[in-house]
mmCIF file of N, CA and C in Angstrom:
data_model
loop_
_atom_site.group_PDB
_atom_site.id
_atom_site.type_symbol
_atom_site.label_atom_id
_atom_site.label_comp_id
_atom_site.label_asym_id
_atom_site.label_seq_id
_atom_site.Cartn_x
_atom_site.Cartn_y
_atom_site.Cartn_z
ATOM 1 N N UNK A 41 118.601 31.856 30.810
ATOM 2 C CA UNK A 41 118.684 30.933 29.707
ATOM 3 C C UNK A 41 118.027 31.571 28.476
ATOM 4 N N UNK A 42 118.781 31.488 27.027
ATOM 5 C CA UNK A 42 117.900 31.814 26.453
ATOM 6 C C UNK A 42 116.558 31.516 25.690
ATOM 7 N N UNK A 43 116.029 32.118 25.344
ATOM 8 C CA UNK A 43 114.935 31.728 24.875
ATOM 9 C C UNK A 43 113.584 31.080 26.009
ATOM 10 N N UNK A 44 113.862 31.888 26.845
ATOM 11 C CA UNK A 44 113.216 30.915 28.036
ATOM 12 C C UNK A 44 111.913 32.348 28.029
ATOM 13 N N UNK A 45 110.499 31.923 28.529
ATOM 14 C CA UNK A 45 109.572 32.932 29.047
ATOM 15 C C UNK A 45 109.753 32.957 30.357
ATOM 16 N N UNK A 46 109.578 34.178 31.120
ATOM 17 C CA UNK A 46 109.148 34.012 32.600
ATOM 18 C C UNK A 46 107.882 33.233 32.568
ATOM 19 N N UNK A 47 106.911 34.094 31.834
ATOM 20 C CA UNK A 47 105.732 32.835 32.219
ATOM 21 C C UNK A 47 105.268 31.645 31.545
ATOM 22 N N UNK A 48 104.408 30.944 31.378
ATOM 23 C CA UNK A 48 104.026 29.797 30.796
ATOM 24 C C UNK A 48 103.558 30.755 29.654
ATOM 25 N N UNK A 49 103.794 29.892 28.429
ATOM 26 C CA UNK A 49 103.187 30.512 27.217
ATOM 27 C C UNK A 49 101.948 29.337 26.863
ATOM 28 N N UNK A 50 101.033 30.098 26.478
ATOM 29 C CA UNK A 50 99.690 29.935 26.184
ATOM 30 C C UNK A 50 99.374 30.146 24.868
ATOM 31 N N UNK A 51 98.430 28.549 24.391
ATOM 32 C CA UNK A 51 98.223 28.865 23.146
ATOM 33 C C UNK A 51 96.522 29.358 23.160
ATOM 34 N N UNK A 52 95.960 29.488 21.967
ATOM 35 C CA UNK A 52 94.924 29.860 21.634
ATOM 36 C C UNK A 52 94.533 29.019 20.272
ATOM 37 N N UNK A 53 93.552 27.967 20.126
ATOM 38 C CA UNK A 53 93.280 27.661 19.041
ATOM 39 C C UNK A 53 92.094 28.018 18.248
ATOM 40 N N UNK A 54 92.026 27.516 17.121
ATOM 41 C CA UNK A 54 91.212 27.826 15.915
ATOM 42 C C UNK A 54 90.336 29.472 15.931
ATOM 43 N N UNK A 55 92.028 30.142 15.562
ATOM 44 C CA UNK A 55 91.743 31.795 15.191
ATOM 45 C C UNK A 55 92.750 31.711 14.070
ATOM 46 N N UNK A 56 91.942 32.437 12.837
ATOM 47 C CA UNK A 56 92.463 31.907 11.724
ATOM 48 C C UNK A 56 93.497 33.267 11.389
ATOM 49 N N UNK A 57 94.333 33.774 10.932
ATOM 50 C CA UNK A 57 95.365 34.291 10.476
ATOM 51 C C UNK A 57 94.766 35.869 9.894
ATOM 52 N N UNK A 58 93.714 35.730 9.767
ATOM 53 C CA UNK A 58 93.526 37.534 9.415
ATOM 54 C C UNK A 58 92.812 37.842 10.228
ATOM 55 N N UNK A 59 92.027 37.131 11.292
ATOM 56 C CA UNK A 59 91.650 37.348 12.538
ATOM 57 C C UNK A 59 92.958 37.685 13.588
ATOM 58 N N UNK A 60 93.844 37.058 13.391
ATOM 59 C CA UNK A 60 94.846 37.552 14.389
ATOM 60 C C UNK A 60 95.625 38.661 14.268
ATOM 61 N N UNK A 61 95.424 39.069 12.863
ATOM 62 C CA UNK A 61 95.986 40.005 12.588
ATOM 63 C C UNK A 61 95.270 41.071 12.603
ATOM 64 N N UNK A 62 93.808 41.313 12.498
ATOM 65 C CA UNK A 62 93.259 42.249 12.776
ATOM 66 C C UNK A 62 92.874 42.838 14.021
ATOM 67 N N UNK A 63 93.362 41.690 15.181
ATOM 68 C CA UNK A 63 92.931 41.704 16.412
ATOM 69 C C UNK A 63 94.493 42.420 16.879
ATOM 70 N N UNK A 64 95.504 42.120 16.157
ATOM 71 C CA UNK A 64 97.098 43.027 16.331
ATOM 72 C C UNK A 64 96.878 44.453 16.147
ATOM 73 N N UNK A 65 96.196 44.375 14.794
ATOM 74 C CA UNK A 65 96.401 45.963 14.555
ATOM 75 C C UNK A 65 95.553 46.835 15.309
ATOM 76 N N UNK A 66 94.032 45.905 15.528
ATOM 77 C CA UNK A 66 92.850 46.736 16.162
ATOM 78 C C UNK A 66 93.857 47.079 17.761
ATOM 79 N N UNK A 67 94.691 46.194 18.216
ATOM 80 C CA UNK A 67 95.214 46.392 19.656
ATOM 81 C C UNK A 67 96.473 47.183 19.776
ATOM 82 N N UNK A 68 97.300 47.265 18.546
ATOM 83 C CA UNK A 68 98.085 48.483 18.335
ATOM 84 C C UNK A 68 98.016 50.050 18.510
ATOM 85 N N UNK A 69 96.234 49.791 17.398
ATOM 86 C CA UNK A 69 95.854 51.749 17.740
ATOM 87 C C UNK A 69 95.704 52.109 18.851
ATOM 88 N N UNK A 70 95.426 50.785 19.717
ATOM 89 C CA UNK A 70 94.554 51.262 21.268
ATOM 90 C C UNK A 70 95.980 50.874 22.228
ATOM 91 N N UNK A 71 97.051 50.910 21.957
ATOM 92 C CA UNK A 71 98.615 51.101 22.465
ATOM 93 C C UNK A 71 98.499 50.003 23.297
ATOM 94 N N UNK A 72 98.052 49.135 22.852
ATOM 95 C CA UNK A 72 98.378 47.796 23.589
ATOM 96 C C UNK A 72 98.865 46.928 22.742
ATOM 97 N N UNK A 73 98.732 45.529 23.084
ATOM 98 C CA UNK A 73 98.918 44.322 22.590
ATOM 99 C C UNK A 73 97.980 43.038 22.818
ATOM 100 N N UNK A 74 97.579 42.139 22.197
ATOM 101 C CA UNK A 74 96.777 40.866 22.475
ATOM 102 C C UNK A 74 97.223 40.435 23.172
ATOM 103 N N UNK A 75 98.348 40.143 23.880
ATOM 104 C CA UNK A 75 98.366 39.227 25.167
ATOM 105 C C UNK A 75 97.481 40.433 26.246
ATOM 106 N N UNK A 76 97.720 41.608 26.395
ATOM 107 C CA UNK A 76 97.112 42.497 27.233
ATOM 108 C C UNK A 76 95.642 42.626 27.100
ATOM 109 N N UNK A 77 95.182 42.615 25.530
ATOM 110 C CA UNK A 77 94.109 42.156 25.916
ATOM 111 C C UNK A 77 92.809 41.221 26.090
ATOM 112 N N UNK A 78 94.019 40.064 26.011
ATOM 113 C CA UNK A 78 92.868 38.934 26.296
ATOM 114 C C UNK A 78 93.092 38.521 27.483
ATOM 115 N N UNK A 79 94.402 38.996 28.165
ATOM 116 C CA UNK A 79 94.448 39.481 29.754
ATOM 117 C C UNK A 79 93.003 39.841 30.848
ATOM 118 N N UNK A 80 93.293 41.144 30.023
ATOM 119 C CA UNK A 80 91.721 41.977 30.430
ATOM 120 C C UNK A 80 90.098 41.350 30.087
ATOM 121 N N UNK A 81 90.053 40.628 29.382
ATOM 122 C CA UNK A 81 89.237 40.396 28.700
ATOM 123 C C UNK A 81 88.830 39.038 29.646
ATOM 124 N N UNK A 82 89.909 38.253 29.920
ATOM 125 C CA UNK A 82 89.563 37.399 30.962
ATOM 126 C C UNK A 82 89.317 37.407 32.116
ATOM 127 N N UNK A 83 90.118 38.804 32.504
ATOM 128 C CA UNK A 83 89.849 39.067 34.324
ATOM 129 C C UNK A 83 88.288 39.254 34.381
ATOM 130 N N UNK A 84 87.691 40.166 33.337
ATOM 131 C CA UNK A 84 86.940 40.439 33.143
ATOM 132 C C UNK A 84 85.216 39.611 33.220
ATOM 133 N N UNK A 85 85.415 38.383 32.241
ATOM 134 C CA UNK A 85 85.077 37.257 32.024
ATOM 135 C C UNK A 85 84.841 36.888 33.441
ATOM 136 N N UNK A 86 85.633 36.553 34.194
ATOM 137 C CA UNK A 86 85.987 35.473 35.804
ATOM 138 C C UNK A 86 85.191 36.835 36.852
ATOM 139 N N UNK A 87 85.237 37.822 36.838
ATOM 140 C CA UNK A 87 84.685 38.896 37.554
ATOM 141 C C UNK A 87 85.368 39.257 38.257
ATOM 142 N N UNK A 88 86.564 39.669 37.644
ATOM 143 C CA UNK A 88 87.814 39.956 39.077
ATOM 144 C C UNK A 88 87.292 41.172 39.525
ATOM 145 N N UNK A 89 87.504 41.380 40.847
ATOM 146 C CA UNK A 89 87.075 42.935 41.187
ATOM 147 C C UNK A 89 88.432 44.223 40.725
ATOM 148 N N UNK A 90 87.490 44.786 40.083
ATOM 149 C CA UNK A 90 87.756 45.962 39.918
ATOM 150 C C UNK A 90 87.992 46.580 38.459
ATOM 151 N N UNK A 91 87.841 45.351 37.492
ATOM 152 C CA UNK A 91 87.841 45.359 36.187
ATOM 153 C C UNK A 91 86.615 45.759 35.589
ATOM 154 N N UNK A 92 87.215 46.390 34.966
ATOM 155 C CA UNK A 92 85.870 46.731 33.940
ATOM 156 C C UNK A 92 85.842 46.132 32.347
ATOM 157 N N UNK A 93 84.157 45.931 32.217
ATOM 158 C CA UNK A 93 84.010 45.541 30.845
ATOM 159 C C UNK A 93 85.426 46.197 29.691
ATOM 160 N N UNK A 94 86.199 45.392 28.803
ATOM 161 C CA UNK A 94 86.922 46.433 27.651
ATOM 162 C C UNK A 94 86.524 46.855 26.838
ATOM 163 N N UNK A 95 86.639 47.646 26.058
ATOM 164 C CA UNK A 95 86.112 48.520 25.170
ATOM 165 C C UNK A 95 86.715 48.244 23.813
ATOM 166 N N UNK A 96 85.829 48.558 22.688
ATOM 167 C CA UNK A 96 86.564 47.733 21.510
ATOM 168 C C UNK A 96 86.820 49.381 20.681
ATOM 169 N N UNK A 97 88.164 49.340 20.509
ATOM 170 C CA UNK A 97 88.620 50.932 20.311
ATOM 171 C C UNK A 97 88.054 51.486 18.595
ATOM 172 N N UNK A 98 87.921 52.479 18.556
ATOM 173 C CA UNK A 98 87.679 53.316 17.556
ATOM 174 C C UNK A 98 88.301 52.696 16.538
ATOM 175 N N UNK A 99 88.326 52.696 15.107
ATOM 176 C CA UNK A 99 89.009 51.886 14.297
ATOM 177 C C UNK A 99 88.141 51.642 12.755
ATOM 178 N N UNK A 100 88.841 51.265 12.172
ATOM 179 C CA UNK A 100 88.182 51.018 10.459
ATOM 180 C C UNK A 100 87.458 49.876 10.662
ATOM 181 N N UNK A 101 86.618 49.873 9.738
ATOM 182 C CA UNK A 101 85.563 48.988 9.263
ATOM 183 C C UNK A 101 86.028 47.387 9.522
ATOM 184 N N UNK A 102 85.061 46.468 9.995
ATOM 185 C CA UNK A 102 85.700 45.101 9.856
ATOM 186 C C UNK A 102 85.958 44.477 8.514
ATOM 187 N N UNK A 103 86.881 43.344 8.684
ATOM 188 C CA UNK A 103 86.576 42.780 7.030
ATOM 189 C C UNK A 103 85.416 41.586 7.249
ATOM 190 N N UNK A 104 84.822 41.789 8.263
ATOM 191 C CA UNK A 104 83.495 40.765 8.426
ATOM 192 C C UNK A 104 82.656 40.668 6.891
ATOM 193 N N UNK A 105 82.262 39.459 6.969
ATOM 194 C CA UNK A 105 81.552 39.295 5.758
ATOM 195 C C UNK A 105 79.935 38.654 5.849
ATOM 196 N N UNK A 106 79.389 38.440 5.213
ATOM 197 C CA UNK A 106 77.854 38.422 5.391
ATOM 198 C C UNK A 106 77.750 37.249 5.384
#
């Protein structure tokens, strides 16, 4: 069918729009994607065996502000 997911799609709330986008690009350089790694990030979280802490990849400056 189209438009159908195999899996359940999952939302995520109150992440504001240049947060998501910096969390795209930061997960691009590192040849992934945000569903992959908030994947990891959760196995992680729950203590699945065999996961390891993720690593937040090499990359430009945040636009964090003071």
């Amino acid at each position: 069918m189209a438009n159908q997911h195999r899996q359940k799609l999952r939302g995520v709330r109150g992440v504001d729009d240049e947060l998501w986008t910096d969390f795209g690009d930061a997960t691009a350089r590192n040849d992934s994607d945000r569903s992959a790694a908030i994947r990891h990030f959760m196995q992680w979280y729950v203590r699945r065996s065999g996961v390891e802490h993720p690593r937040r990849p090499a990359g430009e400056a945040s636009r964090e502000t003071a």
